[in-house]
Structures are given as C-alpha cells and as structure tokens.
C-alpha cells in the first residue's frame, strides 16, 4: 500500500504527471487510465472505490483545446483494504466523443458504476460488455447530469 | 320425517351441530390467535370491535364479503371457483368420525381412521387446483409446493396414526378413545413419539409455520391465494384455521384420550374441547415463534427423518402389542 | 463482464441475459418492484428451472430521484435535508458524509465537541439500522404473519428508544437536518446522557433475546448457513464494503483504518467472520450492534465541552462559497463505505457544488446479486437479498 507521497512518486515516475495539488486529484492521460488501474491493483489496491464523471461544457476563449470544445472529466478511486486504507484517486479528461477504456476486466464492480455514469452523464466506455442505462428507463433521451440539461425537463409519459 | 332414514337424520342433526360449533370455534380461534400474537409481540391485538375485540372475526368476515369479486381473465373458471369451498368441505367432512363425547359422533364408522386420513389426503387437491387455476406464476409455485409438501407429510401422518390403531386393535375412532379410557392415554406411554410425529405432520398438512412454504408471504406474495380476494380468500383463510382445529381434535382423539377425563373426573365433551383447544394453543405458539423452513429442508425433514422414524414406530408398536401379554402385561 | 474476468473469478460469464431463449425451457419469474420482500423498489428477473434459479437479472433505478442533479441546483447549506433521504434507515451518517465532504472542500474546521457528537450519533444510528435490518430479515424468513413478525416488532420496540433519544436532541425522529457545515446545529440537552445509558443498557440486555430468535434458532441457521456465499475476491472487486465484506473474511473498517472525527480517539473492535454466507453476515451485524452499544456509551461519557459548530452560523443559504477544488470523503455507514465526491465552483456564484457524486454502498452490494442467486431457490433469493441489506433510496438516489 502506498501513502500519498509514494502514490505521487509513482504517478510522476511512471505516468508522467508533473503537477500535484492538494485541492484536486492528479490528472493523467486518458490512454494511461487502464494501465494505472492495473498497476495499482497489483500493488494491493483491490477494493473498487468509485467512478465519477462530470460534464464540463465548452468555455469560450479557453487556452486548452479540451476546455474550448467541452469535455468530460472522469475521476476514479481505488482503495487498498489493508490498515491505513489509502484511496488512490485520479482524474482523466476526454473529449465529448472519445471513449474511455473500461476497467471491467480488472474490477467487476466497474460494470454497474460505469453504466450509471454513461446513463447520467453520457461518457462512453470502450470495451464495456453491456453499456446500457442503469437508473433511467431504456427509452430515456438525454443524459440528465449534462450541465445543459435543464432540471425540469419533462419526459413524455410512457405507456 | 318418516321418509328420512334415521342414519341420515342423525347425521344431519349431529353434523349440523358439530359443524356449527366448529365454525364458531374457528372464529374464536382467529380472535385468539391475533390476541396471542399481539401479546407475544408486546402489543395488544384487536381491541376495538366488541369487548377485547371478540367481534373481530365478524368484522373480518364483513370486510371480506364487501370486496370486489375478482376472477382473473385467464383463470380456469371452474377450478378457480370450486377450490375455496372444496377446501372447507374436505376439512369439515373429516370431523364426521371424531367422537366428541362418549359414543357421540356424527358417524361411528368402523374405518374411522381411514376416513380421516383419506380426507386428509384429499385436502391437497383444492389447494393445488387453486394454484393452477389462478394463472399466476406465484400461485402455481405455491400450489406445487403445497402438493409436494402435502403428499410427503401424509406418509408419516398415516404411519403414526397407525400406532393408536395397533394398540386399540380397531380403526374406529370411538373404540380407540374407549381403549384409552380403559387403559391409559397413548401419549403417556408408548405413543409419545407417534404423537410428536403426528403433530408435526399435521402442522405440515395444515400449511402452518414453520411449514407454510405454500403461502410464504415474503417469497410468493400470497402463494396459492394470490389471486383470490373477498370471501373466496375468506374461505381459504377459514379453512386454514378449521384444518388446524380439526387436526388438534384428531390428535386429541387418537393420542390424548378424547373425551376421557383425567384424575377420574367425569368424561364428556368438555374434555374433548379442552384438549383440542390446548393443542390449538400450542400450534399458535409455534407459529408466532419460528421462522419457516425452505422447501428442500422441509422435504429432507420428512423423508430422511420422519418416515423412517414412523416406520420404526409402527414396527415397535406391533411388537409391543404382541409381546406385552407375555411379559406380564400391565 | 468479460470472459476473462469471469474465468478469473470462477463465476458463470453469462450471468446477465437480456434476451430470453425459448429453447431453454426456463420459467421467468419477476420479483417485481412491488413485492413484500424486495426491501424497497427493487426488481430482479429470475430464470427458474423448477425452483432453482439459473440466472438472475437485477434492475435498479425505480427510486431514482435525481438527487445529484438537484444538489447541483441547491447550495451547500441546503443539501443536508435532501441527503437525509438517501439512506433513510440511518440518516445521521448521510448528513455526516455530505457535511464532511463540504468541510473538506471549503476547508472548515470542526470543533472537538461536534466531532464527538457526530460520531456518537453515527454509532447510535448504526444500532438502529442494524436493529431494523434484523427486523426485516426476520420478516423475510418467517413471513409477515408468523415468527418473523415477532422478531420484527421486538426490534422495532428497541429502535423506538433510540429514535426518542434523537428526538430529544434534534426535534425529529427520523430526518434530522442536524448536521451543518462546521459542526452540528442542535446541542445535547441536560440529562440526555443518562437517558442514553438507560436506553443502551436496555437494548444490550435484549441482544440475547435476538440471538435466541435468530442465530441460535435452528431453523434460522438452516436457512442461512451456506446460503449466498460471497468470496472475498469478488466482494473486493465489486467494491462491497461494510459488514458484507467483513463477513467474507476481509478485515477492513474505515472507522479503524482511515479514522475520521472521534474514531481516532476511541478503539473500534472490528468484527469479522470467515464464511461469507448469510449466517456470517448476520453474526457480524449483531456483533457490530453490541460493539456500537459499547462505543456509544464511551462516546457519551467522554463528550468534551466546547462549541458545536466551527463554521459561521447560517444566515443566508449562499454564505459558503467554493470557487474550485475537489474532495472525496468516505465514512463507514452501517452498509459500508459511503463516499462523497464533490467538485466546487458550481452555480449560485460558487455556493452550489459543480458536481456531487455519492458513492452508495448498497448499489455495490446489489451488483453481487447475479452471482449469489444462481443455484439457489426463490426462498434463498429472499434471504440473500435480506442479508445484503440494500436500501434503495441510497442505491438509486
């Protein structure tokens, strides 16, 4: 199990993360997402934590390409179930039409959690065996947790 | 009156009387069960209707009578409609041979025990057809479980009911009671194990907890009775209590000495009533304390434990009766 | 799941069938959203071969109320009463979770007295939650008209003592709205500690009765032993925490391993079992109940004096603002790890969270259903679901 410093050292050495801040989790490349999860799992982070996707809408005049076009930010957390119980959290940023590689082959629990994030936020996961809606009915249109989905969107009454 | 055969007349009068008493006792049994359950659970039970809620069964009946009469569209109408009254019918018919007092019974059949056991076997049918006819998977599952349970537990019931027959040397229930009056109650002697097995098997036949898998509410919504409402459901409900009372009455007659009194006190119907109600109380007590068995555990209990035990008991009783006079019998 | 992960875990890879194969001659039974024992609105489609379950497909989302979206519209201060209704059986821990997350984001200190009070309330909430679990477990097994109901009513009787105690502090029996950013809103009245001791002594004396009606009852044991065995590896991968994980042999408890609030000052004895079946989970929860009674007594005796809130008193719903920052805070509820991931900088000029994700332990537990139900009967399905103790309000949000 790694402590925060060791975790940051790992990210810096193997995954090329330069900036760390106390206020936000470290951000890695979308392509490294699965490799980081696999590495951590080998180091003892076997308890699946969470996955939280956020839709960041387009910001006019932003410097960063992703921020200009609008992007998703997916935060994932894995916990080590030994004493001290550190949770390793990282963020990934991907474009609105990109897909993030699924963690289902490492953690079975990622199945439902990623389905829920797809359902509510709209981020798609590549290689997911069964990516369909979890919370909302299958014929729902839109992803409610999009920032531009109005909170009082009426859905046609069904049946 | 001259046109009616005396046996038929006797049957009608005594049968009517006993059936009335039994149905009243069923109503009383419903009240008692609910009060007792309440007390076991730190609450009061019915209190509003009548003094200490004694009119509650009437209120229940009135409520059930005024409900909408639903028949599912795809249900098999004949079986659906016929099943509830048939359950009550078979249960009540069993009482015909039970002597409620000295030599007083609706019909003193020489094959009384056979009559009871045969009707007990027939009681499975209406439950089964109710499950089938309801066109509902939950009811179907409940019906199938009821059949499996019913026919399995008949075997220990029949075998343990043979023990009094062997001891008394007759299938006539009145003769069995008379034998017990002359010798000793069967439960106080060699018939104790047979009584326990008979008691447990009757619980299973009556679908009472811990054997109430066919109507397991937490799993099958209402099991066999899922699609029934109103008085049809009321008939099933009543049949369950009736069956419990009848099973208690049969067990009292066969093992507890029926109308025979203790300590040389006068024989009579009051003893029969007391014993039946005592057994009913025990069945209620068991119901509100235990959780239910799973269906395969129930089957295992029957086939692996009760059937061999009851077979052994039959053999032991036969040997006992045969050798007892030679051993300087008591 | 993929074939490789199925092989790795030794489970059937076809555990989720979305199309029905008519050749298979299976009966499809829907334990629908309305059912006497699905613990809230939960649906599981069972493919039965006779009475044996061949496949089970769970469906959640019947109680989805859009809490996360709603909390993006409301401010930090307004979030507490909404979140109360997630895990409606132990509301204190919900409030604690969300306020801890906001405090981490807004960098607000919680004074020592408030930390102790929050921990005490959480432990008492754990007692009441486990009592309710035992009650509903009994009903699942014995039916609403039978021995299970006796256990149910006895447990509820005890739970009323705890709810009365909470009412004395907060004014509400159930949804308290007593936690706030920086501490608590309601202080403990005089004489409350004595009443806590009385109530807890009473409950402790009744634990033996529960054991008689449950884990020492032969039929109960027969229904739960060997039923629904969850291997530890599968539990870890699914993200299951709490009593279920501990019953599968993994010694993990956030109260001891990653202590928060007053847990770093008291010693929590973590209860584990090795078997991983329903009986093990029952044992763990009942022992946790006794342990929580002990902890509550310690906490109520050792309550320090001082202020109960470190943030400013609430005058205005938008008074706490966060421009940016992200925080994840997890605590141990009676169901497992309840985590809150919050991103600051939302609407109302930063007075609302930008995104709030609640990591519910019940949803992870429900994901185990397809694995646990296969091979059992319907009776087992009911018992397994009861032993997982899911609360749909939290699973669906």
XYZ file of N, CA, C and O in Angstrom, chain C residues 150-299:
600
model
N -42.657 -11.514 15.041
C -42.341 -11.341 16.453
C -40.986 -10.680 16.589
O -40.832 -9.705 17.324
N -40.011 -11.193 15.851
C -38.678 -10.589 15.892
C -38.737 -9.150 15.415
O -38.120 -8.253 15.999
N -39.506 -8.920 14.355
C -39.661 -7.583 13.794
C -40.137 -6.596 14.840
O -39.551 -5.531 15.054
N -41.199 -6.958 15.527
C -41.762 -5.992 16.473
C -40.874 -5.796 17.679
O -40.784 -4.685 18.209
N -40.187 -6.846 18.107
C -39.269 -6.660 19.228
C -38.159 -5.681 18.860
O -37.808 -4.799 19.633
N -37.598 -5.844 17.658
C -36.513 -4.947 17.256
C -37.003 -3.510 17.103
O -36.310 -2.573 17.482
N -38.195 -3.359 16.560
C -38.716 -2.013 16.405
C -38.991 -1.359 17.737
O -38.826 -0.144 17.894
N -39.391 -2.162 18.701
C -39.617 -1.612 20.031
C -38.332 -1.002 20.569
O -38.322 0.088 21.117
N -37.216 -1.729 20.358
C -35.945 -1.191 20.843
C -35.517 0.029 20.059
O -34.934 0.962 20.597
N -35.769 -0.018 18.777
C -35.363 1.101 17.937
C -36.060 2.387 18.354
O -35.512 3.474 18.220
N -37.260 2.248 18.877
C -38.000 3.434 19.303
C -37.254 4.190 20.391
O -37.312 5.414 20.462
N -36.524 3.474 21.240
C -35.765 4.170 22.284
C -34.732 5.090 21.664
O -34.544 6.225 22.101
N -34.068 4.593 20.644
C -33.036 5.423 20.011
C -33.679 6.600 19.292
O -33.172 7.729 19.348
N -34.777 6.347 18.623
C -35.428 7.455 17.925
C -35.926 8.500 18.905
O -35.872 9.702 18.638
N -36.369 8.052 20.074
C -36.779 9.026 21.097
C -35.601 9.871 21.533
O -35.724 11.081 21.747
N -34.437 9.232 21.687
C -33.263 9.991 22.096
C -32.901 11.039 21.058
O -32.561 12.180 21.394
N -32.972 10.646 19.798
C -32.665 11.611 18.751
C -33.690 12.739 18.736
O -33.364 13.885 18.453
N -34.921 12.396 19.045
C -35.950 13.432 19.051
C -35.670 14.471 20.126
O -35.913 15.655 19.944
N -35.111 13.998 21.251
C -34.804 14.947 22.306
C -33.730 15.928 21.880
O -33.715 17.076 22.310
N -32.817 15.479 21.037
C -31.737 16.377 20.626
C -32.178 17.258 19.469
O -32.015 18.472 19.493
N -32.727 16.640 18.433
C -32.925 17.395 17.203
C -34.358 17.819 16.963
O -34.616 18.663 16.139
N -35.297 17.185 17.647
C -36.683 17.528 17.395
C -37.346 16.628 16.377
O -38.552 16.688 16.199
N -36.594 15.794 15.689
C -37.194 14.927 14.686
C -36.846 13.495 15.006
O -35.770 13.207 15.494
N -37.783 12.564 14.699
C -37.470 11.165 14.939
C -36.632 10.593 13.827
O -35.866 9.672 14.038
N -36.809 11.143 12.644
C -36.225 10.441 11.534
C -35.295 11.244 10.662
O -34.142 10.918 10.536
N -35.744 12.275 10.065
C -34.865 13.034 9.170
C -34.488 14.313 9.878
O -35.273 15.235 9.991
N -33.261 14.357 10.349
C -32.905 15.281 11.421
C -32.481 16.662 10.967
O -32.801 17.629 11.620
N -31.705 16.746 9.881
C -31.174 18.039 9.472
C -30.437 18.687 10.631
O -30.612 19.870 10.930
N -29.607 17.900 11.304
C -28.920 18.440 12.466
C -27.445 18.715 12.215
O -26.822 19.462 12.956
N -26.898 18.122 11.149
C -25.501 18.398 10.848
C -25.436 19.622 9.959
O -26.328 19.878 9.145
N -24.386 20.392 10.105
C -24.236 21.563 9.251
C -22.765 21.720 8.944
O -21.941 20.996 9.483
N -22.435 22.654 8.064
C -21.037 22.795 7.673
C -20.266 23.370 8.851
O -20.513 24.487 9.283
N -19.347 22.580 9.375
C -18.584 23.043 10.515
C -19.014 22.405 11.819
O -18.368 22.618 12.830
N -20.069 21.638 11.828
C -20.452 21.018 13.097
C -21.908 20.621 13.103
O -22.446 20.152 12.108
N -22.525 20.805 14.237
C -23.931 20.441 14.390
C -24.760 21.660 14.703
O -24.255 22.689 15.133
N -26.063 21.529 14.505
C -26.944 22.647 14.815
C -27.563 22.543 16.190
O -27.840 23.537 16.823
N -27.831 21.314 16.613
C -28.523 21.164 17.892
C -27.555 20.611 18.911
O -26.840 19.650 18.658
N -27.578 21.218 20.080
C -26.727 20.714 21.147
C -27.511 19.748 22.015
O -28.728 19.682 21.967
N -26.763 19.010 22.823
C -27.375 17.958 23.616
C -28.023 18.570 24.858
O -27.384 19.337 25.564
N -29.268 18.252 25.135
C -29.906 18.831 26.323
C -29.387 18.187 27.602
O -28.767 17.135 27.589
N -29.676 18.816 28.709
C -29.234 18.293 30.004
C -29.966 16.990 30.299
O -31.125 16.821 29.967
N -29.241 16.059 30.922
C -29.879 14.806 31.296
C -29.971 13.802 30.166
O -30.470 12.696 30.348
N -29.495 14.150 29.010
C -29.599 13.241 27.868
C -28.671 12.061 28.028
O -29.018 10.926 27.680
N -27.492 12.320 28.585
C -26.516 11.243 28.694
C -27.052 10.108 29.553
O -26.868 8.929 29.247
N -27.758 10.495 30.611
C -28.300 9.446 31.489
C -29.314 8.602 30.733
O -29.350 7.372 30.854
N -30.147 9.277 29.945
C -31.168 8.530 29.196
C -30.538 7.621 28.152
O -31.029 6.536 27.862
N -29.424 8.102 27.581
C -28.732 7.250 26.612
C -28.276 5.969 27.287
O -28.457 4.865 26.769
N -27.686 6.130 28.464
C -27.218 4.934 29.167
C -28.357 3.983 29.473
O -28.237 2.771 29.301
N -29.483 4.537 29.889
C -30.634 3.666 30.205
C -31.077 2.908 28.976
O -31.279 1.689 28.996
N -31.235 3.659 27.875
C -31.722 3.011 26.659
C -30.742 1.948 26.173
O -31.136 0.845 25.795
N -29.454 2.285 26.192
C -28.483 1.336 25.675
C -28.362 0.117 26.566
O -28.181 -1.006 26.084
N -28.495 0.299 27.863
C -28.467 -0.869 28.746
C -29.637 -1.790 28.443
O -29.492 -3.012 28.411
N -30.785 -1.163 28.190
C -31.969 -1.965 27.867
C -31.745 -2.770 26.599
O -32.024 -3.974 26.529
N -31.210 -2.110 25.572
C -31.002 -2.815 24.311
C -29.969 -3.909 24.488
O -30.122 -5.020 23.971
N -28.913 -3.588 25.256
C -27.878 -4.599 25.446
C -28.439 -5.829 26.126
O -28.066 -6.961 25.810
N -29.375 -5.611 27.045
C -29.936 -6.763 27.741
C -30.833 -7.581 26.828
O -31.097 -8.743 27.087
N -31.299 -6.978 25.748
C -32.204 -7.715 24.867
C -31.482 -8.407 23.738
O -32.084 -9.153 22.979
N -30.188 -8.120 23.595
C -29.460 -8.733 22.483
C -29.516 -10.248 22.585
O -29.602 -10.952 21.577
N -29.513 -10.762 23.808
C -29.607 -12.219 23.957
C -30.903 -12.753 23.400
O -30.951 -13.818 22.786
N -31.967 -11.978 23.596
C -33.268 -12.400 23.053
C -33.208 -12.491 21.541
O -33.747 -13.398 20.925
N -32.520 -11.502 20.919
C -32.429 -11.534 19.473
C -31.648 -12.750 19.016
O -31.982 -13.388 18.039
N -30.599 -13.040 19.763
C -29.813 -14.198 19.369
C -30.657 -15.459 19.459
O -30.575 -16.322 18.606
N -31.499 -15.539 20.502
C -32.368 -16.709 20.614
C -33.299 -16.821 19.437
O -33.541 -17.891 18.897
N -33.872 -15.681 19.033
C -34.830 -15.717 17.947
C -34.148 -15.808 16.602
O -34.786 -16.043 15.606
N -32.845 -15.576 16.554
C -32.205 -15.610 15.253
C -31.057 -16.604 15.240
O -31.245 -17.766 14.999
N -29.852 -16.147 15.523
C -28.725 -17.014 15.209
C -28.636 -18.259 16.071
O -27.877 -19.162 15.760
N -29.408 -18.332 17.149
C -29.393 -19.588 17.902
C -30.595 -20.444 17.557
O -30.775 -21.518 18.092
N -31.422 -19.978 16.661
C -32.621 -20.717 16.279
C -32.259 -21.665 15.153
O -31.739 -21.248 14.128
N -32.556 -22.938 15.329
C -32.083 -23.949 14.379
C -32.614 -23.718 12.975
O -31.907 -23.940 11.994
N -33.850 -23.270 12.879
C -34.406 -23.081 11.537
C -33.737 -21.886 10.860
O -33.417 -21.918 9.676
N -33.491 -20.829 11.637
C -32.801 -19.656 11.095
C -31.440 -20.059 10.566
O -31.035 -19.700 9.462
N -30.723 -20.832 11.372
C -29.392 -21.254 10.953
C -29.479 -22.118 9.712
O -28.692 -21.972 8.776
N -30.467 -23.009 9.661
C -30.603 -23.862 8.486
C -30.902 -23.032 7.243
O -30.458 -23.359 6.143
N -31.625 -21.944 7.403
C -31.957 -21.115 6.236
C -30.783 -20.262 5.783
O -30.724 -19.831 4.644
N -29.842 -19.980 6.682
C -28.790 -19.033 6.316
C -27.412 -19.643 6.181
O -26.543 -19.042 5.564
N -27.181 -20.811 6.747
C -25.823 -21.340 6.657
C -25.558 -21.837 5.252
O -26.344 -22.595 4.687
N -24.438 -21.429 4.684
C -24.070 -21.904 3.360
C -24.854 -21.267 2.227
O -24.665 -21.616 1.070
N -25.705 -20.324 2.566
C -26.547 -19.708 1.543
C -25.925 -18.390 1.129
O -25.588 -17.570 1.965
N -25.745 -18.196 -0.177
C -25.249 -16.914 -0.654
C -23.821 -16.630 -0.241
O -23.528 -15.544 0.225
N -22.940 -17.597 -0.443
C -21.548 -17.377 -0.051
C -20.882 -16.434 -1.027
O -20.908 -16.646 -2.238
N -20.296 -15.385 -0.507
C -19.646 -14.373 -1.332
C -18.144 -14.484 -1.123
O -17.650 -14.205 -0.037
N -17.392 -14.882 -2.142
C -15.945 -14.954 -1.965
C -15.339 -13.564 -1.801
O -15.818 -12.600 -2.380
N -14.273 -13.494 -1.008
C -13.719 -12.183 -0.673
C -13.226 -11.456 -1.905
O -13.379 -10.237 -2.042
N -12.642 -12.204 -2.833
C -12.095 -11.575 -4.030
C -13.199 -10.888 -4.844
O -13.041 -9.770 -5.334
N -14.325 -11.581 -4.961
C -15.437 -10.998 -5.715
C -15.959 -9.765 -4.997
O -16.272 -8.755 -5.613
N -16.039 -9.851 -3.667
C -16.539 -8.711 -2.907
C -15.648 -7.496 -3.095
O -16.119 -6.374 -3.285
N -14.317 -7.714 -3.076
C -13.412 -6.586 -3.241
C -13.544 -5.987 -4.625
O -13.545 -4.770 -4.797
N -13.652 -6.848 -5.626
C -13.754 -6.315 -6.983
C -15.037 -5.555 -7.205
O -15.087 -4.599 -7.968
N -16.084 -6.006 -6.543
C -17.360 -5.313 -6.720
C -17.393 -4.008 -5.946
O -18.293 -3.204 -6.126
N -16.440 -3.819 -5.055
C -16.463 -2.601 -4.265
C -17.364 -2.695 -3.053
O -17.787 -1.678 -2.512
N -17.659 -3.918 -2.630
C -18.525 -4.099 -1.477
C -17.716 -3.844 -0.219
O -16.612 -4.338 -0.075
N -18.273 -3.073 0.676
C -17.588 -2.778 1.937
C -18.574 -3.015 3.070
O -19.713 -3.384 2.855
N -18.118 -2.777 4.282
C -19.041 -2.870 5.397
C -19.179 -4.294 5.905
O -18.307 -5.123 5.725
N -20.298 -4.577 6.584
C -20.460 -5.898 7.205
C -20.365 -7.042 6.201
O -19.921 -8.129 6.559
N -20.763 -6.817 4.962
C -20.721 -7.908 3.985
C -19.276 -8.298 3.710
O -18.923 -9.482 3.664
N -18.415 -7.293 3.544
C -17.010 -7.592 3.273
C -16.364 -8.241 4.477
O -15.590 -9.192 4.362
N -16.723 -7.731 5.659
C -16.117 -8.279 6.865
C -16.584 -9.705 7.093
O -15.859 -10.532 7.641
N -17.787 -10.023 6.670
C -18.266 -11.398 6.844
C -17.583 -12.350 5.885
O -17.635 -13.564 6.090
N -16.971 -11.807 4.819
C -16.260 -12.687 3.892
C -14.805 -12.825 4.266
O -14.024 -13.377 3.509
N -14.417 -12.279 5.395
C -13.072 -12.518 5.888
C -12.109 -11.372 5.729
O -10.977 -11.479 6.171
N -12.508 -10.286 5.076
C -11.573 -9.184 4.874
C -11.702 -8.221 6.047
O -12.767 -7.699 6.324
N -10.597 -7.978 6.729
C -10.624 -7.167 7.936
C -10.455 -5.698 7.557
O -9.353 -5.171 7.587
N -11.501 -5.067 7.140
C -11.415 -3.690 6.676
C -12.560 -2.881 7.244
O -13.720 -3.237 7.053
N -12.247 -1.831 7.958
C -13.287 -0.989 8.529
C -12.740 0.422 8.541
O -11.699 0.682 9.128
N -13.418 1.333 7.861
C -12.910 2.683 7.752
C -12.799 3.375 9.097
O -12.019 4.309 9.256
N -13.588 2.922 10.064
C -13.529 3.577 11.371
C -12.175 3.347 12.020
O -11.663 4.175 12.763
N -11.605 2.153 11.742
C -10.312 1.892 12.358
C -9.181 2.199 11.406
O -8.138 2.675 11.812
N -9.389 1.925 10.115
C -8.271 2.023 9.178
C -8.044 3.433 8.663
O -6.922 3.807 8.394
N -9.088 4.189 8.472
C -8.918 5.564 7.990
C -9.765 6.441 8.887
O -10.780 6.983 8.457
N -9.386 6.570 10.150
C -10.311 7.176 11.116
C -10.624 8.625 10.827
O -9.810 9.377 10.321
N -11.843 8.976 11.094
C -12.316 10.334 10.879
C -13.063 10.729 12.138
O -13.495 9.889 12.903
N -13.140 12.014 12.373
C -13.823 12.518 13.575
C -13.312 11.832 14.819
O -12.130 11.645 14.992
N -14.172 11.419 15.706
C -13.670 10.948 17.001
C -13.140 9.529 16.967
O -12.732 9.009 17.992
N -13.155 8.875 15.812
C -12.724 7.487 15.786
C -11.239 7.338 16.034
O -10.763 6.254 16.349
N -10.477 8.434 15.851
C -9.059 8.276 16.136
C -8.782 8.338 17.638
O -7.670 8.072 18.075
N -9.799 8.666 18.419
C -9.571 8.709 19.863
C -10.165 7.510 20.572
O -9.950 7.313 21.753
N -10.977 6.738 19.881
C -11.517 5.538 20.536
C -11.109 4.317 19.723
O -10.723 4.414 18.570
N -11.239 3.186 20.345
C -10.726 1.947 19.776
C -11.902 1.123 19.282
O -12.706 0.649 20.083
N -11.999 0.929 17.978
C -13.120 0.165 17.438
C -12.684 -1.278 17.227
O -11.693 -1.530 16.558
N -13.429 -2.206 17.800
C -13.097 -3.618 17.594
C -13.869 -4.099 16.375
O -15.083 -4.233 16.408
N -13.148 -4.400 15.338
C -13.795 -4.765 14.083
C -14.200 -6.234 14.123
O -13.404 -7.092 14.472
N -15.443 -6.515 13.752
C -15.946 -7.890 13.815
C -15.828 -8.514 12.434
O -16.309 -7.946 11.465
N -15.221 -9.663 12.340
C -15.158 -10.358 11.053
C -15.582 -11.804 11.222
O -15.586 -12.353 12.319
N -15.960 -12.373 10.102
C -16.252 -13.803 10.041
C -15.608 -14.323 8.775
O -15.325 -13.549 7.872
N -15.425 -15.626 8.699
C -14.725 -16.157 7.528
C -15.662 -16.732 6.479
O -15.319 -16.783 5.321
N -16.850 -17.164 6.900
C -17.640 -17.995 5.992
C -18.197 -17.240 4.794
O -18.303 -17.795 3.716
N -18.611 -15.999 4.971
C -19.134 -15.259 3.832
C -20.547 -15.602 3.437
O -21.033 -15.122 2.418
N -21.238 -16.405 4.228
C -22.621 -16.710 3.875
C -23.566 -15.817 4.671
O -23.126 -14.953 5.421
N -24.856 -16.049 4.508
C -25.820 -15.156 5.161
C -25.696 -15.232 6.673
O -25.883 -14.228 7.376
N -25.390 -16.418 7.184
C -25.260 -16.545 8.636
C -24.092 -15.709 9.141
O -24.178 -15.048 10.173
N -22.995 -15.723 8.390
C -21.839 -14.917 8.796
C -22.201 -13.442 8.826
O -21.828 -12.708 9.745
N -22.943 -12.995 7.808
C -23.335 -11.578 7.802
C -24.241 -11.257 8.975
O -24.152 -10.176 9.575
N -25.111 -12.189 9.302
C -25.981 -11.947 10.452
C -25.149 -11.837 11.726
O -25.359 -10.939 12.549
N -24.191 -12.751 11.871
C -23.337 -12.703 13.053
C -22.592 -11.382 13.136
O -22.522 -10.753 14.191
N -22.033 -10.958 12.008
C -21.247 -9.729 12.021
C -22.121 -8.550 12.416
O -21.739 -7.723 13.247
N -23.307 -8.478 11.866
C -24.136 -7.319 12.182
C -24.577 -7.329 13.634
O -24.610 -6.267 14.277
N -24.925 -8.485 14.153
C -25.371 -8.493 15.551
C -24.206 -8.171 16.475
O -24.366 -7.450 17.474
N -23.018 -8.666 16.140
C -21.876 -8.313 16.987
C -21.533 -6.842 16.859
O -21.126 -6.196 17.820
N -21.689 -6.307 15.628
C -21.456 -4.871 15.471
C -22.440 -4.065 16.296
O -22.129 -2.978 16.786
N -23.646 -4.585 16.417
C -24.651 -3.912 17.231
C -24.159 -3.799 18.668
O -24.181 -2.719 19.276
N -23.667 -4.913 19.207
C -23.157 -4.868 20.581
C -21.969 -3.937 20.679
O -21.829 -3.176 21.641
N -21.100 -3.983 19.691
C -19.925 -3.129 19.716
C -20.325 -1.666 19.663
O -19.758 -0.819 20.367
N -21.326 -1.341 18.855
C -21.773 0.055 18.776
C -22.375 0.511 20.082
O -22.243 1.689 20.444
N -23.023 -0.393 20.790
C -23.569 -0.012 22.101
C -22.429 0.387 23.022
O -22.473 1.416 23.712
N -21.379 -0.432 22.993
C -20.229 -0.121 23.847
C -19.603 1.217 23.467
O -19.292 2.053 24.317
N -19.433 1.449 22.149
C -18.822 2.691 21.694
C -19.676 3.900 22.038
O -19.162 4.946 22.434
N -20.991 3.748 21.884
C -21.864 4.883 22.193
C -21.726 5.279 23.644
O -21.711 6.472 23.976
N -21.644 4.262 24.508
C -21.508 4.605 25.934
C -20.202 5.339 26.188
O -20.161 6.330 26.915
N -19.136 4.878 25.561
C -17.843 5.551 25.718
C -17.922 6.988 25.245
O -17.429 7.912 25.891
N -18.560 7.160 24.081
C -18.599 8.490 23.499
C -19.457 9.430 24.329
O -19.106 10.595 24.524
